[in-house]
């Protein structure tokens, strides 16, 4: 078999066999196929796509390029959630301990911030002492004993995806539905889960800005995940404006703690509950069955009685962090400088562009301009006004946190471009646009 | 400027500016852009193409990635011919000295055999002592004094094409009209020519098997060459069956000498004359003007009176070879073993597939299975029967030349697959299908 012939076949619209796709994935992992050949193949896939059979075989090879966890010795169904990435999307933080309290085990391998979007790992690491670098054995142990553990992708998990993702990132071949779907699932299925709940974002702050595109991705992932013998449900959710008030790392942990206290911004709480319902049903949570109302009541109880917050504190402690942050969030990293951004006219907040708000947070230091950059855990922003709110001239729209004045300047510039004040009330989309099962 | 953004722009169907294309070509030449990014760009071009403005800017950058000869000090117009590659296509050998005799200077930079096709340089090097590695200065000197010189591509000429061609060859991005056109012209225009005559092949033995494809390539090259301020004419010619009787290296030199003696196979002689007419007119040959009949008479005279053969001998001597081969072709490398392939039934030779005949020659040792391979100058084949000929059982169809029995076995197998004997006379195409100016 020669990589050349396989590139050519895909280029000309052919369908590759499982053996051919495995050859490519192994060649990518082991270095037997040159980067330029892989890049050409990826670009051909961008144009030609992959059919359902190819995609399943490709994913199978990607998944088995590394270690696939076997959590079958741990009783009960294991369920994870994955979001395609948004701004202010801290849902994993309250959701994982909440679902664990309700009796579904959550083995969660998360990612870092990318572009304008934040990353669960960066947020968790803003908790003093918290480590996401646990061994696979310790990960499994915590999933068993605590019902939840959140770690980063290790070198053992889907090394083919690591290699191919870096290439896609350099060669403008990220935006391909089959490549996105197989990349996500190769990491998620390696966790040893029985089912996956997907939060596929659409709108200004999502990678897939068009709803039709996002729907195609969601449909592809649900079908693919099921073809691999795992349960899967996807919610298509709105990401035109940021989720909640906080965008950054420590600020988002603080907001997550509010949600776990039964408070927090309504949209963050609601999406946590909606995704939680799906996870409880997918995970056969005790006393829930297939009833979304029962599931929701169970979740609301766990928020109200403090069990979910307690589990989050236990999780923090088990992963080396200081659990006192849940009672005293001032123990989280505090910003060096704070600046208030005020409205220069009165009216309604007609636009709050999530992508630009995300980029503002990056400018402040909360994200990465390049992969090698460090993030400033104390940096970020808190929105005092949200989409559709009435604003009077001089009102604080947002407070910005950063380490330097120049970062504040850059962040303010971006934030001002994100927020437009006008007169006509903005069109609001529902939080959850569709459910795909 | 970032390669990533340019790949993405082309991927999405955008048109790149001259500066953007130059950035890519310079990055390819200097190594500033990674191979995987170049490969992804080339695949995007495969799918999206290039418009006329892009193509001109791309070619300009490719051409000026290396040295562009200035032959303006040499009087008269300089004209070259380029063939897109065929089987038995030795036309450059008789054509170059013939046209030089008629008063048009021919600075010819040629290539090596590729896949099933032969290469002018390999053929010339079968002449004992002949070297194609001359300095640019010596090349110019011979073009001036002798009117003709044939060399190989040096590292100084279009280094961007060298780099990009190697990448295209590894990544299945060779078959793209804009990339083929710019690759060919970047080398040919570097020769300092005033006009170029193209022999664009179509049929079983051509790279462009479909006439429509070949016509598109011819049209693209003619327009592009003219946009660069040089004259250009293309002949679209048939390459279903091999040209002439001889396929290989020494055997093709021998056949070329026959043509220069005024004899040789009618198709080789005719195509030499047809291309020669175009070169004389494009080169303002003395006493020819725009009259194809006058041009043809001039060429026929130079063949008949021995001037063309004499010029070929002078060329050989000037390039270090033994000029005695023109009078005594037995001084050319002789095959170790010869095998006759005989017809296993009577009938008409209804198919003589040029690509398979070319591959038979490769099996015999005349070509290269891989770029690194050496060619056996003595290897090749001589067709005793040609397309449409009547054949009786036991007649010799071809004689095979090789160094070993196993090569003869492999060559015979291929040749037998190329030649089919049937009853219905084959459809014959004209030698020259179209002329594009």
Coordinates of N, CA and C in Angstrom, one line a residue, chain A residues 3-4 7-8 10-12 35-37 39-41 43-44 46-48 167-175, chain B residues 3-4 7-8 10-12 35-37 39-41 43-44 46-48 167-175:
Chain A
X3 N 0.9 5.6 0.4 CA 0.1 6.7 0.7 C -0.4 7.5 -0.5
X4 N 0.6 7.6 -1.5 CA 0.3 8.3 -2.7 C -1.1 7.8 -3.4
X7 N -4.1 8.9 -1.3 CA -4.4 10.4 -1.5 C -5.2 10.6 -2.8
X8 N -4.6 9.9 -3.8 CA -5.2 10.1 -5.1 C -6.6 9.5 -5.2
X10 N -8.8 9.3 -2.7 CA -9.7 10.2 -2.0 C -9.9 11.5 -2.9
X11 N -8.8 12.0 -3.4 CA -8.8 13.2 -4.3 C -9.9 13.0 -5.4
X12 N -9.9 11.8 -6.0 CA -10.8 11.6 -7.1 C -12.2 11.1 -6.6
X35 N 4.6 14.1 6.5 CA 3.6 15.1 6.9 C 2.9 15.7 5.6
X36 N 3.7 15.9 4.6 CA 3.1 16.5 3.4 C 2.1 15.6 2.7
X37 N 2.3 14.3 2.9 CA 1.3 13.4 2.3 C 0.0 13.4 3.2
X39 N -1.0 15.8 5.0 CA -1.7 17.1 4.8 C -2.5 17.1 3.5
X40 N -1.9 16.6 2.4 CA -2.6 16.5 1.2 C -3.9 15.6 1.3
X41 N -3.7 14.5 2.0 CA -4.9 13.6 2.3 C -6.0 14.4 3.0
X43 N -6.5 17.6 3.1 CA -7.2 18.6 2.3 C -8.1 17.9 1.3
X44 N -7.7 16.7 0.8 CA -8.6 16.0 -0.1 C -9.9 15.6 0.7
X46 N -11.2 17.3 3.1 CA -11.9 18.5 3.3 C -12.9 18.7 2.1
X47 N -12.4 18.4 0.9 CA -13.2 18.6 -0.3 C -14.1 17.4 -0.6
X48 N -13.7 16.2 -0.3 CA -14.4 15.0 -0.7 C -15.3 14.4 0.4
X167 N -1.4 18.9 12.4 CA -1.2 19.1 11.0 C -2.4 19.9 10.5
X168 N -3.6 19.6 10.9 CA -4.8 20.3 10.4 C -4.8 21.7 10.8
X169 N -4.2 22.0 12.0 CA -4.2 23.3 12.5 C -3.2 24.2 11.7
X170 N -2.2 23.6 11.1 CA -1.2 24.3 10.3 C -1.6 24.4 8.8
X171 N -2.6 23.5 8.4 CA -2.8 23.4 7.0 C -4.3 23.8 6.6
X172 N -5.0 24.5 7.5 CA -6.3 25.0 7.2 C -7.3 23.8 6.9
X173 N -7.1 22.7 7.6 CA -8.0 21.6 7.3 C -8.8 21.2 8.6
X174 N -8.9 22.1 9.5 CA -9.6 21.9 10.7 C -11.1 21.8 10.4
X175 N -11.6 22.7 9.6 CA -13.1 22.8 9.4 C -13.7 21.8 8.4
Chain B
X3 N 1.2 31.5 5.8 CA 0.8 30.5 4.9 C -0.6 29.9 5.2
X4 N -0.9 29.8 6.5 CA -2.2 29.3 6.9 C -3.3 30.0 6.2
X7 N -3.6 29.3 2.4 CA -4.2 28.0 2.2 C -5.7 28.1 2.3
X8 N -6.1 28.7 3.4 CA -7.5 28.8 3.7 C -8.3 29.6 2.6
X10 N -7.4 30.0 -0.5 CA -7.5 29.2 -1.8 C -8.5 28.0 -1.5
X11 N -8.5 27.4 -0.4 CA -9.4 26.4 0.0 C -10.9 26.8 -0.2
X12 N -11.1 28.1 0.2 CA -12.5 28.6 0.1 C -12.8 29.3 -1.2
X35 N 6.6 21.9 4.4 CA 6.1 21.0 3.3 C 4.7 20.7 3.5
X36 N 4.2 20.5 4.7 CA 2.8 20.1 4.8 C 1.8 21.3 4.5
X37 N 2.3 22.5 4.7 CA 1.5 23.6 4.3 C 1.5 23.8 2.8
X39 N 1.9 21.4 0.6 CA 1.1 20.2 0.1 C -0.4 20.5 0.2
X40 N -0.8 21.1 1.3 CA -2.2 21.4 1.5 C -2.6 22.5 0.5
X41 N -1.7 23.5 0.3 CA -2.0 24.5 -0.7 C -2.2 23.9 -2.1
X43 N -3.0 20.9 -2.9 CA -4.2 20.1 -3.0 C -5.4 21.1 -3.2
X44 N -5.4 22.2 -2.5 CA -6.5 23.2 -2.6 C -6.5 23.7 -4.0
X46 N -5.5 22.1 -6.6 CA -6.1 21.0 -7.4 C -7.6 21.1 -7.5
X47 N -8.2 21.4 -6.4 CA -9.7 21.5 -6.4 C -10.2 22.8 -6.8
X48 N -9.5 23.9 -6.5 CA -10.1 25.3 -6.8 C -9.5 25.9 -8.1
X167 N 7.1 17.7 -4.3 CA 6.0 17.6 -3.4 C 4.8 17.1 -4.1
X168 N 4.5 17.6 -5.3 CA 3.3 17.2 -6.0 C 3.4 15.7 -6.4
X169 N 4.6 15.3 -6.7 CA 4.8 13.9 -7.0 C 4.5 13.0 -5.9
X170 N 4.7 13.5 -4.6 CA 4.5 12.6 -3.5 C 3.1 12.8 -2.9
X171 N 2.4 13.8 -3.4 CA 1.1 14.1 -2.8 C -0.1 14.0 -3.7
X172 N 0.1 13.4 -4.9 CA -1.0 13.2 -5.9 C -1.6 14.6 -6.3
X173 N -0.7 15.6 -6.5 CA -1.2 16.9 -6.9 C -0.5 17.3 -8.2
X174 N 0.0 16.3 -9.0 CA 0.6 16.5 -10.3 C -0.5 16.9 -11.3
X175 N -1.6 16.2 -11.3 CA -2.6 16.4 -12.4 C -3.5 17.6 -12.2

